[in-house]
CSV table of C-alpha atoms in Angstrom, one decimal:
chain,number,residue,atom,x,y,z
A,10,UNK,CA,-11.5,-8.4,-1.2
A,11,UNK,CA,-8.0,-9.2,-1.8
A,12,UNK,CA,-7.2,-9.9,-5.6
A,13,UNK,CA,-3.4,-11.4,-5.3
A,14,UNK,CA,-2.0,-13.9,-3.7
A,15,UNK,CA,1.5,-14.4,-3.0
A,16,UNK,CA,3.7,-17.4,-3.1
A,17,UNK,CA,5.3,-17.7,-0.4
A,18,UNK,CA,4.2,-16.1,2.7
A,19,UNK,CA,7.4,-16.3,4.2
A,20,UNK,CA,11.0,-17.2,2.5
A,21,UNK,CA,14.2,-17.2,5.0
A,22,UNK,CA,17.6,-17.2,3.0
A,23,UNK,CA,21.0,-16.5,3.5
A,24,UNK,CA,22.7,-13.7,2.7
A,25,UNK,CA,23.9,-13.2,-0.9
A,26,UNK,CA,21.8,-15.7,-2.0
A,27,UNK,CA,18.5,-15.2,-4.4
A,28,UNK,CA,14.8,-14.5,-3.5
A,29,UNK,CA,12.0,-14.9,-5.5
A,30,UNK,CA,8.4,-14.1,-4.8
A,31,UNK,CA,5.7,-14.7,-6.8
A,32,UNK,CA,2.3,-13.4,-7.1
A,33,UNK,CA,-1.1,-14.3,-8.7
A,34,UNK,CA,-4.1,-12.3,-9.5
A,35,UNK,CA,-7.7,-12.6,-10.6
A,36,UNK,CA,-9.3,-9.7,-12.7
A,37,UNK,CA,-7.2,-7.6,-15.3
A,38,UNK,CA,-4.9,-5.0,-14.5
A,39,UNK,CA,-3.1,-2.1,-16.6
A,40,UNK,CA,-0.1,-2.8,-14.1
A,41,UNK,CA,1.6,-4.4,-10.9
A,42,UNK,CA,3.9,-2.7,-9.2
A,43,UNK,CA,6.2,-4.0,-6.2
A,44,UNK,CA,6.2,-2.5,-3.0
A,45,UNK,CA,8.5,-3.1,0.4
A,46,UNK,CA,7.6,-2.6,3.9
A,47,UNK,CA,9.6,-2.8,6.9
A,48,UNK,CA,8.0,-4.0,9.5
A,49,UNK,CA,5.4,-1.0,11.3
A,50,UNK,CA,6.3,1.8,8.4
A,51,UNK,CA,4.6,3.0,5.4
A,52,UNK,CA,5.7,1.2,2.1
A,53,UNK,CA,8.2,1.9,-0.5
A,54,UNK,CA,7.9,1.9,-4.3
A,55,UNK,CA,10.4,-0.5,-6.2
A,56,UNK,CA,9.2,-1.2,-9.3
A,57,UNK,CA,6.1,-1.2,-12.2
A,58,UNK,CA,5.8,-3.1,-14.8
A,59,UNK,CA,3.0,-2.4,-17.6
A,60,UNK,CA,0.8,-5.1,-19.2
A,61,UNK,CA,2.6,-5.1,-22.4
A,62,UNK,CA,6.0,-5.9,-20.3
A,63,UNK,CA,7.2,-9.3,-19.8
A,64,UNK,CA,10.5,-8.5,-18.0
A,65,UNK,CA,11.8,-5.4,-16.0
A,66,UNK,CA,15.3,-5.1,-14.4
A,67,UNK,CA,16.0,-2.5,-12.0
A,68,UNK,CA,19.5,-2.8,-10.2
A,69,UNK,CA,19.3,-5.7,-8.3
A,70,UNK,CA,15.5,-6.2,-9.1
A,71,UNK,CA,13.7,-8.4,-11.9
A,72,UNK,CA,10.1,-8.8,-12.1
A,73,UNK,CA,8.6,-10.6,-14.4
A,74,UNK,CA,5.1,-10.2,-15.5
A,75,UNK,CA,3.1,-12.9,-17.2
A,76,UNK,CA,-0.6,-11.8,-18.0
A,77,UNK,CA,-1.7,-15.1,-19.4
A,78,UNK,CA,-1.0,-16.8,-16.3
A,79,UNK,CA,-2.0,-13.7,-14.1
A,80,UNK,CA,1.2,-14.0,-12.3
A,81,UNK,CA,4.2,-12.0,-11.5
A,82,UNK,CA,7.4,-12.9,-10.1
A,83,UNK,CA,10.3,-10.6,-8.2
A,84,UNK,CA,13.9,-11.7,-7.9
A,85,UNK,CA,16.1,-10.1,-5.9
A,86,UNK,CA,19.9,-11.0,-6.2
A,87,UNK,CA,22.5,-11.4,-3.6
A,88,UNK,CA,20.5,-10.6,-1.4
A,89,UNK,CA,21.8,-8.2,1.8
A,90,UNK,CA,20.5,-8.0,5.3
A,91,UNK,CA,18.9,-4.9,4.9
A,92,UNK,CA,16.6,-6.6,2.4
A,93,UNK,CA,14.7,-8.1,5.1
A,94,UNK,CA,11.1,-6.5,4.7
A,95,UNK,CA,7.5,-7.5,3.5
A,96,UNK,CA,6.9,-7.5,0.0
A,97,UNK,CA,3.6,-7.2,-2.0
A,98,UNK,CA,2.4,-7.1,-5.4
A,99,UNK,CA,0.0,-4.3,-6.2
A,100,UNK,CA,-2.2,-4.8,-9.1
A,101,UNK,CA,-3.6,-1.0,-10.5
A,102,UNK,CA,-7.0,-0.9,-12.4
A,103,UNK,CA,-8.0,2.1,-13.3
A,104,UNK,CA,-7.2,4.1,-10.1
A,105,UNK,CA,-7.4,1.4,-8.0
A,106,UNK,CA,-4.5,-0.6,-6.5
A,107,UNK,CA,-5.1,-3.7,-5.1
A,108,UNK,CA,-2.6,-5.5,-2.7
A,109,UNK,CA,-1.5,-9.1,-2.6
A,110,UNK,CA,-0.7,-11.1,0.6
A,111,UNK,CA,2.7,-10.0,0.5
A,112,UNK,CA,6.0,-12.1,1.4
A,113,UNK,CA,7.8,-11.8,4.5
A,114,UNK,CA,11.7,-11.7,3.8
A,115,UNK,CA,14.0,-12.6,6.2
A,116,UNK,CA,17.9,-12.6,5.2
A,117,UNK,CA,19.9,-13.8,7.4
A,118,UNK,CA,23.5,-12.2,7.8
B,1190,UNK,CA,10.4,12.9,-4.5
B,1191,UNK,CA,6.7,13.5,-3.7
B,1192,UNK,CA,6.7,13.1,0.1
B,1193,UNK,CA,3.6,11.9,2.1
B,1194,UNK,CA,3.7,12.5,5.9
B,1195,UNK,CA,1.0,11.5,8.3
B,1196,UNK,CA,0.2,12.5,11.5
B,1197,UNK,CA,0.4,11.3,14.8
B,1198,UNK,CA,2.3,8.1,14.0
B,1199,UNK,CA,1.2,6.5,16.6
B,1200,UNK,CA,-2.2,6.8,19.2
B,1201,UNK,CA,-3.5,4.6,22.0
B,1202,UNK,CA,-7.2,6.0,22.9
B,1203,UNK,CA,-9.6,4.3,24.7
B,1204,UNK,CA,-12.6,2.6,23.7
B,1205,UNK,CA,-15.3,5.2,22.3
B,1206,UNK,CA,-13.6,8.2,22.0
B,1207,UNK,CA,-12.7,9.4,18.3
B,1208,UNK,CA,-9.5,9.9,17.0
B,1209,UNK,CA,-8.4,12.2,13.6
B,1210,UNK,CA,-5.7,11.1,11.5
B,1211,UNK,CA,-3.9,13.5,9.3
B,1212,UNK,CA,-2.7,12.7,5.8
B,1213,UNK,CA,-0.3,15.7,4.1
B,1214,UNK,CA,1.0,15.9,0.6
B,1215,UNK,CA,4.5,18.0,1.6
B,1216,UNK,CA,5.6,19.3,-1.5
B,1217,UNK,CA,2.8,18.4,-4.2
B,1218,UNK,CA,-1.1,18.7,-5.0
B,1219,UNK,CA,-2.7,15.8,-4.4
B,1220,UNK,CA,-6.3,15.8,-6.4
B,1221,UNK,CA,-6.9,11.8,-4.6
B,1222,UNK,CA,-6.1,10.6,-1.7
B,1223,UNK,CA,-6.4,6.9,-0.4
B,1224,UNK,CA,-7.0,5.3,3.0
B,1225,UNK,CA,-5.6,1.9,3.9
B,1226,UNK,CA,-5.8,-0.4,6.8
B,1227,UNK,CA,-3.8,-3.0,7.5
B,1228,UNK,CA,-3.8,-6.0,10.2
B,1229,UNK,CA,-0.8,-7.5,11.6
B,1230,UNK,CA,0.8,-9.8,9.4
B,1231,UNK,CA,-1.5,-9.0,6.8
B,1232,UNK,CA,-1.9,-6.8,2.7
B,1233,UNK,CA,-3.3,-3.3,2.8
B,1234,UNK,CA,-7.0,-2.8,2.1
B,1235,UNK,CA,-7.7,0.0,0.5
B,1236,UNK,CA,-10.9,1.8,2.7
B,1237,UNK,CA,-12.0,4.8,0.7
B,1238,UNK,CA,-10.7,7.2,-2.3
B,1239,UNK,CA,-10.8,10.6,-1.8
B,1240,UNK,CA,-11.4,13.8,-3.8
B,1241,UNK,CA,-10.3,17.3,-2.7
B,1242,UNK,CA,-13.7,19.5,-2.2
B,1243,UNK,CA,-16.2,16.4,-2.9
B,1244,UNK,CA,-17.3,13.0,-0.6
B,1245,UNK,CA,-15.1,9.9,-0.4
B,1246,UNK,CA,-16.1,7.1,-2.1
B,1247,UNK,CA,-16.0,4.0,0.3
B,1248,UNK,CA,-15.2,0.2,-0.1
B,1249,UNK,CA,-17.5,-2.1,0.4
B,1250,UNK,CA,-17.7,-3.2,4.1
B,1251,UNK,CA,-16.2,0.3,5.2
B,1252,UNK,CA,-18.5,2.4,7.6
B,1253,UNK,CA,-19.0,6.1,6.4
B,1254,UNK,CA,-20.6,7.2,9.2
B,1255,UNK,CA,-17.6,5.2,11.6
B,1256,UNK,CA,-14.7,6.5,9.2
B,1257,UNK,CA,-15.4,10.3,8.3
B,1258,UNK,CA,-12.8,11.6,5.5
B,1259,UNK,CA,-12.3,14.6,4.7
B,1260,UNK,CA,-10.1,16.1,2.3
B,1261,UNK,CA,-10.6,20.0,2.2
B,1262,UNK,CA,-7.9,20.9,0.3
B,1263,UNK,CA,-5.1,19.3,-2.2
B,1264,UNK,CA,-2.6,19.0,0.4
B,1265,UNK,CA,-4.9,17.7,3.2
B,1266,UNK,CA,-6.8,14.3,3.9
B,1267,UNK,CA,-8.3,13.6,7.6
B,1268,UNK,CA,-10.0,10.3,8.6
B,1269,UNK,CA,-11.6,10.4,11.8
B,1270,UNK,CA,-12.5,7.0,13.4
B,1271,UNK,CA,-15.8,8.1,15.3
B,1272,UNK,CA,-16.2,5.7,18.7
B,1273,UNK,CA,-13.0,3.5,18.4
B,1274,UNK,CA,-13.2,0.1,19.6
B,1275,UNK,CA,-10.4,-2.0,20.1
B,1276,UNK,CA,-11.3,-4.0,16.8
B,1277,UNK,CA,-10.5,-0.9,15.2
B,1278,UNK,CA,-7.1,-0.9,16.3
B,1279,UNK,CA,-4.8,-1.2,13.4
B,1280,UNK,CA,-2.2,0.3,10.9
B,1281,UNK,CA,-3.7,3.0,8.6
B,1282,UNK,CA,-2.1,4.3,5.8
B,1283,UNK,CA,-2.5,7.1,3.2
B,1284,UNK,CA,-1.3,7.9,0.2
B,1285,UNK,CA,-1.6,10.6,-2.6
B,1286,UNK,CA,-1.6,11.1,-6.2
B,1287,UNK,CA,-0.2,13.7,-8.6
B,1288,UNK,CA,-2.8,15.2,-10.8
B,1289,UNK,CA,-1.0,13.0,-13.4
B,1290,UNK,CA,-2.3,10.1,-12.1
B,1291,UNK,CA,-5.8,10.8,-14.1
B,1292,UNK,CA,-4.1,10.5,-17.1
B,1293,UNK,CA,-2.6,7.0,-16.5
B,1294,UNK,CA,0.2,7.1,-14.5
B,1295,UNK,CA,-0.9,4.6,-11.4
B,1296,UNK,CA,2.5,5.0,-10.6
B,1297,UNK,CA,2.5,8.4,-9.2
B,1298,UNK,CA,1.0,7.7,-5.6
B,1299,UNK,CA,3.0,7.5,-2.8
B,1300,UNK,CA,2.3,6.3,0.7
B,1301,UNK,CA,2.7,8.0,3.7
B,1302,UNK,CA,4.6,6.2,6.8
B,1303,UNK,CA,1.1,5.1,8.3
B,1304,UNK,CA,-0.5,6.1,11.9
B,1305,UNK,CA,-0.4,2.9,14.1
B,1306,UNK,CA,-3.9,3.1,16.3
B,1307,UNK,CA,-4.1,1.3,19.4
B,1308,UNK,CA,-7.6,1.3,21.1
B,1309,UNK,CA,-7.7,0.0,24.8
C-alpha cells in the first residue's frame, strides 16, 4: 500500500513563480528523497534528505523534512516551463522505497 | 552516472500471450534490482525485489507465478508477464542498485525509462 500522500495532486502556476509540494507519511523512514517524471518516462533523482536533516537546498530546490510531523515539503523557485512534470516523495526503509501520490506540475509559460 | 535502460519501451500484445521485459544496468553491477508498476495518473508500486542468482521476493498482492523475474546476472533483470490481460496493461519500471546500497546508501538506485505494456 501506498505510505505518502501528497498535497496537492495538482498545482498550475505561472512561470517564475514558486511551487511547493508537500508530502505526508505513515511509518519511519531513514530518508525521502524527491523524484520527477515527465509524463510516460522513467523518473529522475533530485534530491535526499536524511532523517537527521531539517532543510536541504539544491540549486533551485529546498526540501524540507520534518519527522515529527511525518511531512516533507519541496520548493521550487522561479519556476521554468520545463519544470512541468510529476513529482513524488519517496520514503526509503531499509531497502525499500515507498512512493507518495505525487504532484502534477504544470507551469505555464 | 549509473545508467538503467530497459527494453522494449513500448509493447501492445494481445490478450494471453506473454511478454518479457528486460531491465540492464549499463555501466555498473547491480546486486538488487526492483520492479515497479504504475497506472495512469498514479505513484509507483513497487512489485518485487530482486537478487542476482537467488528468487525475487514479491509484494504482497503481486502474482509469482503471473510475474516471473529473473535476474541471472548483475547486469540483467527480466520480468515476464505470463498470460497478459488487458488489466495488466500498464507502466513498469526498474531500477538497480550499486552494491553500496547494502551499506546504507538508499540513494544509489536508479530507474530505468520504464516499458509502457499495452494488452489488447
Amino acid at each position: 500500500s501506498q505510505q505518502g500522500e501528497e498535497d496537492p495532486q495538482a498545482l498550475s502556476i505561472q512561470e517564475g513563480e514558486n511551487a511547493t509540494m508537500n508530502c505526508s507519511y505513515k511509518t519511519s523512514i531513514n530518508n525521502l528523497q524527491w523524484y520527477r517524471q515527465n509524463s510516460g518516462r522513467g523518473l529522475v533523482h533530485l534530491i535526499l534528505i536524511r532523517s537527521n536533516e531539517r532543510e536541504k537546498h539544491s540549486g533551485r530546490l529546498r526540501v524540507t523534512l520534518d519527522t515529527s510531523k511525518k511531512s516533507s515539503s519541496l520548493l521550487i523557485t522561479a519556476s521554468r516551463a520545463a519544470d512541468t512534470a510529476s513529482y513524488f516523495c519517496a520514503g526509503t526503509s531499509g531497502s525499500r522505497l515507498t512512493f507518495g501520490e505525487g504532484t502534477q506540475l504544470t507551469v505555464n509559460p | 552516472g549509473a545508467v538503467v535502460s530497459q527494453h522494449p519501451s513500448r509493447v501492445i500484445c494481445k490478450s494471453g500471450t506473454s511478454v518479457k521485459i528486460e531491465c540492464r544496468s549499463l555501466d555498473f553491477q547491480a546486486t538488487t534490482m526492483f520492479w515497479y508498476r504504475q497506472f495512469p495518473k498514479q505513484s509507483l508500486m513497487l512489485m518485487a525485489t530482486s537478487n542476482e542468482g537467488s528468487k525475487a521476493t514479491y509484494e504482497q498482492g503481486v502474482e509469482k507465478d503471473k510475474f516471473l523475474i529473473n535476474h541471472a546476472s548483475l547486469t540483467l533483470s527480466t520480468l515476464t508477464v505470463t498470460s497478459a490481460h488487458p488489466e495488466d496493461s500498464s507502466f513498469y519500471i526498474c531500477s538497480a542498485s550499486l552494491p553500496g546500497f547494502q551499506r546504507g546508501t538508499p540513494y544509489e538506485q536508479f530507474f530505468g525509462p520504464g516499458t509502457r505494456l499495452t494488452v489488447l
